[in-house]
Structures are given as structure tokens and as C-alpha cells.
Tab-separated table of C-alpha atoms in Angstrom:
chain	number	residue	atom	x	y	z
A	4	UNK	CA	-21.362	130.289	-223.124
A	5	UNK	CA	-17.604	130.633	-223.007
A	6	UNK	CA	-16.629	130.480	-226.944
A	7	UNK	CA	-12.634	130.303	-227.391
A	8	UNK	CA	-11.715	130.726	-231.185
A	9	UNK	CA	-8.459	130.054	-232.555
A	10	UNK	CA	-6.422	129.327	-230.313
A	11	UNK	CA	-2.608	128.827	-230.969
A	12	UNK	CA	0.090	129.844	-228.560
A	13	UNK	CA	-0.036	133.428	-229.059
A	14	UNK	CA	-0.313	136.136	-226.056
A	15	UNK	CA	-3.971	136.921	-227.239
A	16	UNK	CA	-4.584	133.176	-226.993
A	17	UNK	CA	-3.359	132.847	-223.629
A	18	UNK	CA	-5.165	135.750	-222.755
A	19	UNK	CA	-8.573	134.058	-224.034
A	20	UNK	CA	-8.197	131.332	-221.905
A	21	UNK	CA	-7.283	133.591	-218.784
A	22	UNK	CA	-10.397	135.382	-218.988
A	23	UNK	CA	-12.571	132.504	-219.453
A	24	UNK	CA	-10.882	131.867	-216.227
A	25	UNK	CA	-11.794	135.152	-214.786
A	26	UNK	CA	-15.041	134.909	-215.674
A	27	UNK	CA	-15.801	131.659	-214.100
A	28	UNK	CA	-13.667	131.696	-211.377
A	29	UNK	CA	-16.178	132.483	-208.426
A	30	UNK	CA	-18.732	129.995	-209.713
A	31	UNK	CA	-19.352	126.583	-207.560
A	32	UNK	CA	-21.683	123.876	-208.079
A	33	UNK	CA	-22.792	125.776	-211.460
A	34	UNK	CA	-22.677	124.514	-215.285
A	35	UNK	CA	-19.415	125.915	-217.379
A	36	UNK	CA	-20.844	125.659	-221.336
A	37	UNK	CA	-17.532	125.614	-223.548
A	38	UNK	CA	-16.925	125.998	-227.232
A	39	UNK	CA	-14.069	125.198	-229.013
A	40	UNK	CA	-13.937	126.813	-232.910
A	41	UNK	CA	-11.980	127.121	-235.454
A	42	UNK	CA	-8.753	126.229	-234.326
A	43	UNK	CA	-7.062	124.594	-231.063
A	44	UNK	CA	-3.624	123.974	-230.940
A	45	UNK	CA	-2.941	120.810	-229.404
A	46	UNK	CA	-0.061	121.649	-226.658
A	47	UNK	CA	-2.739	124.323	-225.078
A	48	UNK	CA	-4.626	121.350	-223.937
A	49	UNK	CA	-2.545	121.439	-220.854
A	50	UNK	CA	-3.012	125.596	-220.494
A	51	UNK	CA	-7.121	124.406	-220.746
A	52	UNK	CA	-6.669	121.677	-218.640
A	53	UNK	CA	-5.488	123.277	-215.851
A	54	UNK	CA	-8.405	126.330	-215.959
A	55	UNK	CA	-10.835	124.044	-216.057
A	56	UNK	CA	-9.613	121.486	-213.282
A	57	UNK	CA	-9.358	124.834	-210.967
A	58	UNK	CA	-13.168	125.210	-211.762
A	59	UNK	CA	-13.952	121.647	-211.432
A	60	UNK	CA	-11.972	121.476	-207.868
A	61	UNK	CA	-15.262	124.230	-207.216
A	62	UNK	CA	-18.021	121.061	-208.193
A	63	UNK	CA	-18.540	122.932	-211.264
A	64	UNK	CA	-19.241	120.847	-214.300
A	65	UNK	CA	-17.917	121.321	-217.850
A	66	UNK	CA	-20.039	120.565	-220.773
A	67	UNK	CA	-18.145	121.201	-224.365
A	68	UNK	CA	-21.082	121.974	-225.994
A	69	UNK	CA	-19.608	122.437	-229.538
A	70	UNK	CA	-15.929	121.594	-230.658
A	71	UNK	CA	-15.100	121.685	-234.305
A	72	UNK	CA	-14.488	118.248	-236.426
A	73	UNK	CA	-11.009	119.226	-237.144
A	74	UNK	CA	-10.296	120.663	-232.903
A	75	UNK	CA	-12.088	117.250	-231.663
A	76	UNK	CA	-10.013	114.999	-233.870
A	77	UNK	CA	-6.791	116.091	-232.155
A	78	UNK	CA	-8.224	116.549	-229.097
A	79	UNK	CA	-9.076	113.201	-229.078
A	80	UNK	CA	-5.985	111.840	-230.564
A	81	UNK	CA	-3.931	113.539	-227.443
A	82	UNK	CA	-6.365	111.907	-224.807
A	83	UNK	CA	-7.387	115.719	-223.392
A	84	UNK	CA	-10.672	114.748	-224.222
A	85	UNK	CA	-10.745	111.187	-222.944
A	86	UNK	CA	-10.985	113.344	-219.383
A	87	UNK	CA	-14.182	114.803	-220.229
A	88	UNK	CA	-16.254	111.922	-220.981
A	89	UNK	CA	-15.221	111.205	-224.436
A	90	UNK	CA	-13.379	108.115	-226.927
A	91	UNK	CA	-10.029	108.037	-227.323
A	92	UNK	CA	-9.100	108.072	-231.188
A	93	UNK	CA	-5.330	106.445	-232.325
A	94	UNK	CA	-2.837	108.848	-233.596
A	95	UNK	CA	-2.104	107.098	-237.035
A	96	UNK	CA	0.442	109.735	-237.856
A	97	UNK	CA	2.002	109.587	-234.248
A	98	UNK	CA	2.493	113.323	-233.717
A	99	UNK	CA	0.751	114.218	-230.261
A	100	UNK	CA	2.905	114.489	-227.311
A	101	UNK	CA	-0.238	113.036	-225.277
A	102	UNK	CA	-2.064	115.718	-222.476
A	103	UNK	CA	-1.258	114.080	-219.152
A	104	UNK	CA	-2.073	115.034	-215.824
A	105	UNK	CA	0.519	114.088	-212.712
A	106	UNK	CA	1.007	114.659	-209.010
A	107	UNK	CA	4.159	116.426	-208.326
A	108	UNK	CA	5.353	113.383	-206.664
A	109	UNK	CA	5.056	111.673	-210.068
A	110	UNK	CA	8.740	111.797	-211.566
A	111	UNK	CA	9.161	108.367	-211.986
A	112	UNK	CA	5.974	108.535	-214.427
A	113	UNK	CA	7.084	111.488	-216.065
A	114	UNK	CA	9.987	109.504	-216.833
A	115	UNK	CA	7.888	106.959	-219.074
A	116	UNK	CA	5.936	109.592	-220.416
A	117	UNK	CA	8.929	111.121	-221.651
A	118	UNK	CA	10.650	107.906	-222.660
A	119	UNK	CA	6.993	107.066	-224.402
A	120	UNK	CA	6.177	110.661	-226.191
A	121	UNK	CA	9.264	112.185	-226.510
A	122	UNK	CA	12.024	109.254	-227.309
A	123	UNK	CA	10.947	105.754	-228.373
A	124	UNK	CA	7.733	106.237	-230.211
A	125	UNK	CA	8.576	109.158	-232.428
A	126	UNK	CA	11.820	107.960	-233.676
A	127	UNK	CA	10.315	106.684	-237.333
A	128	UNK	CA	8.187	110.398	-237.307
A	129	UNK	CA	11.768	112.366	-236.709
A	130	UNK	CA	14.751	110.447	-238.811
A	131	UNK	CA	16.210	114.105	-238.918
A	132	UNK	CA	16.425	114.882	-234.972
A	133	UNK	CA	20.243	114.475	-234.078
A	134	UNK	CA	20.749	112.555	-230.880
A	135	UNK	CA	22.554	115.725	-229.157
A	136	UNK	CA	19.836	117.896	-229.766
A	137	UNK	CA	17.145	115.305	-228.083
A	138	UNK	CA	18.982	114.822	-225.209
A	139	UNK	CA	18.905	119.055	-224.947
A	140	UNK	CA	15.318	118.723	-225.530
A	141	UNK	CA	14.485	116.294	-222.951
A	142	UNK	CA	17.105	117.548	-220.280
A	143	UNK	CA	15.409	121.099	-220.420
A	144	UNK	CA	11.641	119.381	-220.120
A	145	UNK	CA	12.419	117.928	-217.328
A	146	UNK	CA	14.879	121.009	-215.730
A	147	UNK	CA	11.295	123.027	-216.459
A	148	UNK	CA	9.225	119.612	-214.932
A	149	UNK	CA	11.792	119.493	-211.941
A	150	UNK	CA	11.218	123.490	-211.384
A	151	UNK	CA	7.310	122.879	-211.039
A	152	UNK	CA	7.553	119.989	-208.534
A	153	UNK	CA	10.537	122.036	-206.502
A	154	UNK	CA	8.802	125.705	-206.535
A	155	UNK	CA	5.188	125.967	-207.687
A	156	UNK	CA	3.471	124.062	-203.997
A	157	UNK	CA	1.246	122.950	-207.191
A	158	UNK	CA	-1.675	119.830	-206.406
A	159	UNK	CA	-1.019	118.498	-210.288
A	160	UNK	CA	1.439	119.362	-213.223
A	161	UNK	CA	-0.200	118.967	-216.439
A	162	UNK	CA	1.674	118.412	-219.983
A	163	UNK	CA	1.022	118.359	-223.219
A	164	UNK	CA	3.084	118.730	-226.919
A	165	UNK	CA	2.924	118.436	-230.675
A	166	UNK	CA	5.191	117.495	-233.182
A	167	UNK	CA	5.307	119.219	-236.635
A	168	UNK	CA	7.342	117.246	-238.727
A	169	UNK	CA	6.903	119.386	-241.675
A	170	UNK	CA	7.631	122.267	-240.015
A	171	UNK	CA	10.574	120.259	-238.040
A	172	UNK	CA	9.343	121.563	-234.791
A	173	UNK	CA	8.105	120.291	-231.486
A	174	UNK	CA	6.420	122.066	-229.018
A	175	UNK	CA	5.784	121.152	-225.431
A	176	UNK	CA	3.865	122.432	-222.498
A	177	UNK	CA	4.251	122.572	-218.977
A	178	UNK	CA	1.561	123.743	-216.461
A	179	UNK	CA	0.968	124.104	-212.734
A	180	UNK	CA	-1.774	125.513	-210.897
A	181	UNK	CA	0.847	126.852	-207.874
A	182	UNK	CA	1.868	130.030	-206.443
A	183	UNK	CA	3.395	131.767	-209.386
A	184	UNK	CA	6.719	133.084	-210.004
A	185	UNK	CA	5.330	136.178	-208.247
A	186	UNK	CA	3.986	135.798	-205.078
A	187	UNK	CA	7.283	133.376	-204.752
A	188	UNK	CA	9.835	135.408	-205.267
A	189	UNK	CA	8.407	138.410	-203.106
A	190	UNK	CA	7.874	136.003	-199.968
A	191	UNK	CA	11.157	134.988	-199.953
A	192	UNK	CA	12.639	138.400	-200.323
A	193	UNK	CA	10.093	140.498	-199.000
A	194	UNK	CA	10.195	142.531	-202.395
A	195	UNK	CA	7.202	143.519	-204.206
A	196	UNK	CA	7.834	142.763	-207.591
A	197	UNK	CA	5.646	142.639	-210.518
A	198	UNK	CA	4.675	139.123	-211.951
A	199	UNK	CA	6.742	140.367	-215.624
A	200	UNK	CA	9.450	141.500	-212.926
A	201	UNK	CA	9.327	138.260	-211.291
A	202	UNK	CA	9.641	135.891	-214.660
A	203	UNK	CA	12.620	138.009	-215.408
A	204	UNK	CA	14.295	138.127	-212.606
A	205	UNK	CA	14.056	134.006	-212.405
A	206	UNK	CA	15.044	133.360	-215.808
A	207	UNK	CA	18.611	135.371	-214.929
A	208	UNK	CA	21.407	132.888	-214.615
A	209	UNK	CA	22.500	131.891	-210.754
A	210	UNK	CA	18.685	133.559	-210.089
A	211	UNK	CA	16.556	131.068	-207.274
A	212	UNK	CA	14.298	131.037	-204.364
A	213	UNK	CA	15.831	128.442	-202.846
A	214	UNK	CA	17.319	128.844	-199.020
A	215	UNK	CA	20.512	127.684	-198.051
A	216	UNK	CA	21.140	126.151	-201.267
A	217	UNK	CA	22.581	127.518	-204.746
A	218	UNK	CA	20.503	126.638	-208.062
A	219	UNK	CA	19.072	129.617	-210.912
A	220	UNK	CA	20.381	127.684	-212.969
A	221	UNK	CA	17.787	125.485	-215.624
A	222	UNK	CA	16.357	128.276	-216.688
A	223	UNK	CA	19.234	130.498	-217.843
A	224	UNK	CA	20.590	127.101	-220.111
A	225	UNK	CA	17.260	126.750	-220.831
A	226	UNK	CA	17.202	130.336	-222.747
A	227	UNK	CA	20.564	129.772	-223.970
A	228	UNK	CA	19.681	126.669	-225.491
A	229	UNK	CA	16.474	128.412	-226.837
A	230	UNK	CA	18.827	130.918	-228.618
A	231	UNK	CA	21.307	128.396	-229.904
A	232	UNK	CA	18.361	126.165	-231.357
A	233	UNK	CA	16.704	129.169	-232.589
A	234	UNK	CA	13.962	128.258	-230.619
A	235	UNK	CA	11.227	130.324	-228.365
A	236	UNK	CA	10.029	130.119	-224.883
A	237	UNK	CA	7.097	131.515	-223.112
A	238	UNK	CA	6.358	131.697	-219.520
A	239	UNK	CA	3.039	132.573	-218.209
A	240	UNK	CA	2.733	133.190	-214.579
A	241	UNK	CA	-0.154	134.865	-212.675
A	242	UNK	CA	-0.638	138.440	-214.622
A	243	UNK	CA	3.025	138.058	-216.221
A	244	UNK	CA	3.827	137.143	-219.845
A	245	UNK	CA	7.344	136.508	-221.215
A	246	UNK	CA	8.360	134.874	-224.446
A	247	UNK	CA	12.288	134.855	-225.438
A	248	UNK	CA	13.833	133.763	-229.047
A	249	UNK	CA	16.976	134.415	-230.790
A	250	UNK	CA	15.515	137.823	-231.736
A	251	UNK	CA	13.253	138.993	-229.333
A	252	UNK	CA	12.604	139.183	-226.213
A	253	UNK	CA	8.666	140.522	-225.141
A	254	UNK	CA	7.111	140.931	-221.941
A	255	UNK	CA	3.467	141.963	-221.308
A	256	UNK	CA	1.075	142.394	-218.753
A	257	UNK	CA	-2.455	140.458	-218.972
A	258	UNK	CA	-6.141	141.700	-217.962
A	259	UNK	CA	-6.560	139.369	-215.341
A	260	UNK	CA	-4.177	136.652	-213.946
A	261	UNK	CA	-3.383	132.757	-214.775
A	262	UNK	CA	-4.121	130.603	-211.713
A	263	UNK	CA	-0.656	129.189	-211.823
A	264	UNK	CA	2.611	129.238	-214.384
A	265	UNK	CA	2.806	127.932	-217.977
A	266	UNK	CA	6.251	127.111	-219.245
A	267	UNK	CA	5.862	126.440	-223.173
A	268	UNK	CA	8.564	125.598	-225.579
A	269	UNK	CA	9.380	125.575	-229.005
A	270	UNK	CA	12.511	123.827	-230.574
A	271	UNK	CA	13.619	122.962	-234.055
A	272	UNK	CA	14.224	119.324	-234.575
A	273	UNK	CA	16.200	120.260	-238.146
A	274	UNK	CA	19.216	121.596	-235.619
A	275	UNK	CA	22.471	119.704	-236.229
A	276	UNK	CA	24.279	121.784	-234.220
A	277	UNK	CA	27.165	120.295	-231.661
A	278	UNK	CA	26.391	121.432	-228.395
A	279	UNK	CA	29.534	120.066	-226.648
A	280	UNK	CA	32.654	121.096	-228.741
A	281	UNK	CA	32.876	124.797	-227.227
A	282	UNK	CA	32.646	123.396	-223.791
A	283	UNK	CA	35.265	120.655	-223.465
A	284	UNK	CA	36.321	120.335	-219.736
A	285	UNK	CA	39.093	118.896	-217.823
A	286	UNK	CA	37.642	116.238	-215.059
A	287	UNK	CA	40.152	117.044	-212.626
A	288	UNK	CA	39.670	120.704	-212.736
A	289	UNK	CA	35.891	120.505	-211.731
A	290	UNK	CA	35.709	121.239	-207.934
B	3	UNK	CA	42.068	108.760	-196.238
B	4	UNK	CA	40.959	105.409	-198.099
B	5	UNK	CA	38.883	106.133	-200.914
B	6	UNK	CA	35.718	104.847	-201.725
B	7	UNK	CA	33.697	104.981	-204.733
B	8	UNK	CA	29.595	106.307	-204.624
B	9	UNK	CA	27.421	104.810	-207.372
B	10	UNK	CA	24.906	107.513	-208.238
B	11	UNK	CA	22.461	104.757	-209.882
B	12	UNK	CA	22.564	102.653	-207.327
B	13	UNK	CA	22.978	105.032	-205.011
B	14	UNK	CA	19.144	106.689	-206.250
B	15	UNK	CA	17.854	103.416	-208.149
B	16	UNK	CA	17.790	105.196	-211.441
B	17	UNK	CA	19.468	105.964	-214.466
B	18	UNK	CA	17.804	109.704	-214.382
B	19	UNK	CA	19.666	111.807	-212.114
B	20	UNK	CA	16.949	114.470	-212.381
B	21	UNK	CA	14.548	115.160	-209.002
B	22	UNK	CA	16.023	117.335	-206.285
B	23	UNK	CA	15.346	114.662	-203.787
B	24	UNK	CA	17.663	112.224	-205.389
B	25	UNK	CA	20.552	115.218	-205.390
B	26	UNK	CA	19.689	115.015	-201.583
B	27	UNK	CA	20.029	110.995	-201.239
B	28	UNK	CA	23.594	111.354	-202.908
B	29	UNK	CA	24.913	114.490	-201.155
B	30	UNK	CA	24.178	112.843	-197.571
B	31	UNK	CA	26.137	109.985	-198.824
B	32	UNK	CA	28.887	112.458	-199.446
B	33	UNK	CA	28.662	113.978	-195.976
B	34	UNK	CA	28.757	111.104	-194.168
B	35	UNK	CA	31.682	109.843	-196.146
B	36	UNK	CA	33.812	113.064	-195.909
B	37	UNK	CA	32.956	113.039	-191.892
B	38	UNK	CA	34.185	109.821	-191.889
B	39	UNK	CA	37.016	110.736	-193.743
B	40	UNK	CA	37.066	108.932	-197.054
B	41	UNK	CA	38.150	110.210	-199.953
B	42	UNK	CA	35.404	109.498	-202.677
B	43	UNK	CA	34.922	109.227	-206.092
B	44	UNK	CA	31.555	109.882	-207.448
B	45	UNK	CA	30.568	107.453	-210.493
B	46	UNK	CA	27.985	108.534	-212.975
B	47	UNK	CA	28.415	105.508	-214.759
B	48	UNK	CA	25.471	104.114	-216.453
B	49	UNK	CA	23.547	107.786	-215.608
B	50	UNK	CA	21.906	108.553	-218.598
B	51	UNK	CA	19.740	112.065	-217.522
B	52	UNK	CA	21.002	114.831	-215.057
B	53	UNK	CA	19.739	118.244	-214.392
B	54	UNK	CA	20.842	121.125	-212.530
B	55	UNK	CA	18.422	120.603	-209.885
B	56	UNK	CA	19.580	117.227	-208.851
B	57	UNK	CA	23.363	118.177	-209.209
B	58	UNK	CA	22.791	121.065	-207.042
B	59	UNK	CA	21.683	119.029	-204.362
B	60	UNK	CA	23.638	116.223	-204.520
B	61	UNK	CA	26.704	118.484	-205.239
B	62	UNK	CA	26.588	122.121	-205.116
B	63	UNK	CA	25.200	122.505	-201.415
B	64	UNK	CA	28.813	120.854	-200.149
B	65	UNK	CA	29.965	124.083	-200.742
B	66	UNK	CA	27.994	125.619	-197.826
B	67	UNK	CA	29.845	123.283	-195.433
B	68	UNK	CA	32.893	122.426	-196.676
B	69	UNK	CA	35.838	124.275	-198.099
B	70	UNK	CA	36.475	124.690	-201.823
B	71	UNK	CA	40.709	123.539	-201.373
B	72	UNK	CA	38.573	120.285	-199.061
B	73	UNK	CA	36.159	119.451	-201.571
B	74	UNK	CA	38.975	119.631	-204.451
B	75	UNK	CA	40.923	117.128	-202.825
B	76	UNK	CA	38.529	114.716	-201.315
B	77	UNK	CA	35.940	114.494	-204.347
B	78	UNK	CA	36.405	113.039	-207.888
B	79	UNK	CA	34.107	112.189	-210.688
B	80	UNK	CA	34.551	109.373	-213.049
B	81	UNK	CA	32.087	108.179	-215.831
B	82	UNK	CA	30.531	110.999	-216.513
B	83	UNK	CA	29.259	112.192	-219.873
B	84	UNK	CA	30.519	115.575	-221.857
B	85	UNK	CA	26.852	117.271	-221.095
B	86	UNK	CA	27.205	116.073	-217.716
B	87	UNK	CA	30.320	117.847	-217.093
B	88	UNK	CA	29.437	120.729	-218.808
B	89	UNK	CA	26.542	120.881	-216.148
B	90	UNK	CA	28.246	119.861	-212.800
B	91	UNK	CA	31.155	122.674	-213.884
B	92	UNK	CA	28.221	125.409	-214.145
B	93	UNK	CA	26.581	124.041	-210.753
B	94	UNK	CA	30.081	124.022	-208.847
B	95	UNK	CA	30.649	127.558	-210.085
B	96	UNK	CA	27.528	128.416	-209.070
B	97	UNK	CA	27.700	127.572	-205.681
B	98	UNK	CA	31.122	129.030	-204.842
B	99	UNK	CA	29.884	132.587	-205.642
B	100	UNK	CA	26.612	132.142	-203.907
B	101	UNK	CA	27.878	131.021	-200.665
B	102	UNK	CA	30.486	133.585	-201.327
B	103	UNK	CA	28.575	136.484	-201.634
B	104	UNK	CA	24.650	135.652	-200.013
B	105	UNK	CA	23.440	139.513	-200.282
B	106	UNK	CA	24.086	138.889	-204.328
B	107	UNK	CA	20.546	137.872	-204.928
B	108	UNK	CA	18.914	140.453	-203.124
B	109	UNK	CA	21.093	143.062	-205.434
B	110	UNK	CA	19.468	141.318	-207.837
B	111	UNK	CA	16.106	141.567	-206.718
B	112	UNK	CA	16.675	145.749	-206.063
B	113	UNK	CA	18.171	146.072	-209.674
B	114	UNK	CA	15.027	144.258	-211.247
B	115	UNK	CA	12.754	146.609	-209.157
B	116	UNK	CA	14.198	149.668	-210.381
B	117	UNK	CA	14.348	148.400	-214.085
């Protein structure tokens, strides 16, 4: 039985789900008994989602043998269980940022989703999000969505987020089960980098993989927006973790390895902030 | 030089300037009007997403062919946003140092080794 117990978005959380991972990972055409207790926090759907599609690709079959009243609820409110055989329940409150599962090829779908989960729908739920802000919000989703389908060589991108209007936060999730940040970076530069070395490296400004062509740059606004917002994001790839806010910046190593990258981020919706008065820019003086 | 003017929406069939692909529909449409001598001003009228991925294709990689003083005089942008600007300025900038200075991301890559 593979039990995982409170899970938020904590390194010991991801590190629960990588071992689960690890310990399933050579199985095929076997029976994978899960549990979910306690607590589940919704955006880790797509962290779940992705471990347990890279154990279904090996005809294993997933049977959630227990999930707490309280876990199922929102599990079923975000549709992450509706892919595992059971009823879709309405979000009265209209919080979840729905789990979603897409081909890289997918951007013009992304682009409802986003429209859907992130812009239209929510606007009664968030009267206090300014309309700068959202636009920062979305733009760095999809510079982070854009990064998966470019780099990653991933077969599906999974996403998933919560809103916390209470807390005037929103969280959102980005997974692929690709190459990693890692083994990336050290092909193209024959280096031998660690995966912590790796996410660091790549969230430097003017930092990319890329031949022949400059770029580095999404994730480096990315973490300045992060800091400006007073914000946090993580980034999970293979054994590497990395999480960034206006205070603190951590890295760690896992026991075991991810089979892929999580990009998860955490903004305040309360921040009235005006991105663009620092930055004003002549037209003409551009090239 | 005559000028002419490239729609990026209907130049991608989208509002969302966003996937790297797109950059690449745009900056081909550059190229073939700079080898064909035209002046051209690039409209982001109507654009309502961009990211640095798609501006780096669709802009940034003219400076691996073309000269800075070239591009300066032959490309203009009208209708685009304050964010937009704010972006394209960071992706222009970014490409003149990289294709500038190509050994600057391996430094990179030995300073993060020894950290």
C-alpha cells in the first residue's frame, strides 16, 4: 500500500510522492494500491498525476483504495479524479484551477484553459486582483507552459491550481514527465552538472539551451516578478529542488529523482503594485 | 526601400503571441522582407499575450544574421503595449550580447560547477 499523508507543497511532500515513485517504478502489469489521508493540496494533483501516468504507461493499474471525505471532495471538484474512474462534483465556490492533462502540441487549448480557469470564470471569486497583476500572472504561466513544450521532449504537460481567496493567493502547477533540467543542460554543454546546479544555472537571466538562438529569459522575469509580488517558486527537476521568494532562496537534494520537472507557483492576488512605471521605454530606441 | 507593414495576428492567427513556433512564422516573414528589401513595420495591434519565447524567435534571432545599425533602420514596431515593450527591449538586449559573445554561456556553465 502506498499511503501519502498530508500533502501540501512542501519539500517533504514532494519528496513523498517521489518515493512512491521510486518504489513503483520497475513494476509492469502489477496493481499500485494508493491512499490519500489527511490532507491533499489540490495543485499537487498535477505532481500525482504525472507519477502515476509514468506507472500506468507500464500497464500498471491504480486503485485509490482510501481517500479522505474532505481530499475526495476537492479532488473531485478539480476533475483529477474524473481520470480514475470517478464523478465529477461542481465547484460551487469556483476556486479550483481544474487538473488537465495536454500534449505539448496543445497551446491553442491551453489558451482556453487559461482564458476558462484563470481569467473569465474567477472574476466574481477575485474583485481584488488588479488587471496588471493578472496579466503578470498569466504571461509567466504560460512563459513556464511555453518552456515545457520548447525544452522538456515531454509526451504530456499536466496542470493544475487553487485559488485561496481568503488567503488572496493562487497557486498553479506545471508538470512534465521530460528530460529534466539536468540531463539537458549537460548534453548541450557536455558539463556534468548536478540537477540543483542545473535549476540554478537555468533560472540565471540570458541562461538557455537553445542553439543558435538567444532566450534565458522567462525564467529570470519570472523570479523577479516572484520577488516583486512577494511570491514563491519551486522547481522540481529529476533529484533537484529549488524554491525562491523575496527572502529566501533554498536548494536541496532529494532521495531519489522526479521522472520529469515541476514548476509550481505562488502569487498574491492582494498586489496592487504598478509593474510598468519604472520601465517606460522609448519605441524608437528598441532595436 | 518601400515599407511595408507585418500584422503579427494575422500574420500567426492569434491574439496570443506566446509559442516559439509562431516567433518562427513572423521572423521568416521578416527575412524574406528585409532580403527583399522592404523596410517593415511590425504591428502588434490587437496582440493581447506575448512571451519571451515567441519574441525571441520572431525577433531576437535577426540578430544572428543581420547587423544591429541594419535592423535599427529597417525594423519598427507600432501598437504595441507597455509590457510588451518592456519585453521585446529585454529580448533585443539579449540577443546582441549573446551573438556577441557565444563562449558567455559556457563561462556560465564553469562558474556554476565550481560554486
Amino acid at each position: 500500500m502506498n499511503t501519502l499523508c498530508n500533502i501540501d507543497n512542501t519539500y517533504a511532500s514532494y519528496q513523498k510522492i517521489i518515493s512512491l515513485y521510486e518504489t513503483n517504478k520497475g513494476k509492469i502489469f502489477d496493481e499500485i494500491h494508493v491512499e490519500l489521508k489527511q490532507w491533499f493540496a489540490a495543485n499537487m494533483s498535477a505532481t500525482l498525476g504525472a507519477v502515476l501516468d509514468k506507472l500506468t504507461a507500464d500497464f500498471n493499474t491504480i486503485y485509490f483504495d482510501y481517500i479522505s471525505p474532505k481530499i475526495e471532495t476537492v479532488l473531485q471538484k478539480n476533475d483529477f479524479l474524473t481520470y480514475f474512474g470517478k464523478q465529477r462534483a461542481v465547484d460551487v465556490n469556483n476556486t479550483t484551477i481544474k487538473f488537465q492533462k495536454l500534449k505539448p502540441t496543445d497551446g491553442k487549448f491551453f489558451k482556453n484553459y487559461v482564458l476558462e480557469e484563470l481569467i473569465e470564470d474567477h472574476d466574481a471569486a477575485l474583485p481584488q486582483m488588479s488587471q496588471g497583476v493578472k496579466e503578470r500572472i498569466v504571461e509567466a504561466i504560460y512563459e513556464i507552459f511555453v518552456n515545457a513544450q520548447i525544452h522538456s521532449n515531454t509526451e504530456f504537460i499536466y496542470t493544475c491550481g487553487q485559488f485561496f481567496p481568503a488567503k488572496n493567493k493562487i497557486e498553479f502547477t506545471i508538470v512534465d514527465t521530460g528530460i529534466g533540467f539536468k540531463e539537458k543542460i549537460n548534453q548541450r554543454f557536455g558539463s556534468k552538472l548536478t540537477a540543483v546546479q542545473a535549476i540554478k544555472w537555468a533560472v540565471q537571466d540570458k541562461n538557455t539551451t537553445k542553439e543558435g538562438i538567444s532566450g534565458g529569459i522567462g525564467l529570470a522575469v519570472l523570479k523577479e516578478f516572484v520577488e516583486m509580488n512577494k511570491g514563491k517558486m519551486q522547481i522540481i527537476s529529476r533529484e533537484g529542488f529549488y524554491q525562491y521568494d523575496a527572502k529566501n532562496e533554498v536548494s536541496k537534494e532529494f532521495k531519489g529523482a522526479f521522472p520529469g520537472t515541476i514548476v509550481n507557483l505562488q502569487f498574491r492576488t492582494d498586489d496592487n503594485s504598478n509593474y510598468l512605471l519604472k520601465n517606460e521605454i522609448d519605441i524608437d530606441d528598441i532595436f | 526601400m518601400t515599407n511595408i507593414t507585418i500584422n503579427i495576428v494575422n500574420a500567426i492567427g492569434d491574439v496570443y503571441g506566446v509559442e516559439a513556433e509562431d516567433g518562427q512564422i513572423v521572423f521568416e516573414l521578416i527575412v524574406k522582407a528585409f532580403n527583399d528589401k522592404k523596410k517593415i513595420t511590425l504591428s502588434f495591434q490587437n496582440i493581447e499575450m506575448l512571451t519571451t519565447a515567441f519574441l525571441n524567435t520572431a525577433v531576437g534571432q535577426l540578430y544572428k544574421d543581420y547587423p544591429e545599425s541594419f535592423i535599427k533602420e529597417s525594423l519598427k514596431v507600432s501598437n504595441i503595449s507597455e509590457s510588451g515593450k518592456v519585453a521585446l527591449k529585454r529580448v533585443v538586449d539579449t540577443a546582441k550580447l549573446f551573438y556577441k559573445d557565444p563562449e558567455a554561456l559556457k563561462r556560465s556553465i564553469d562558474e556554476i560547477s565550481e560554486d
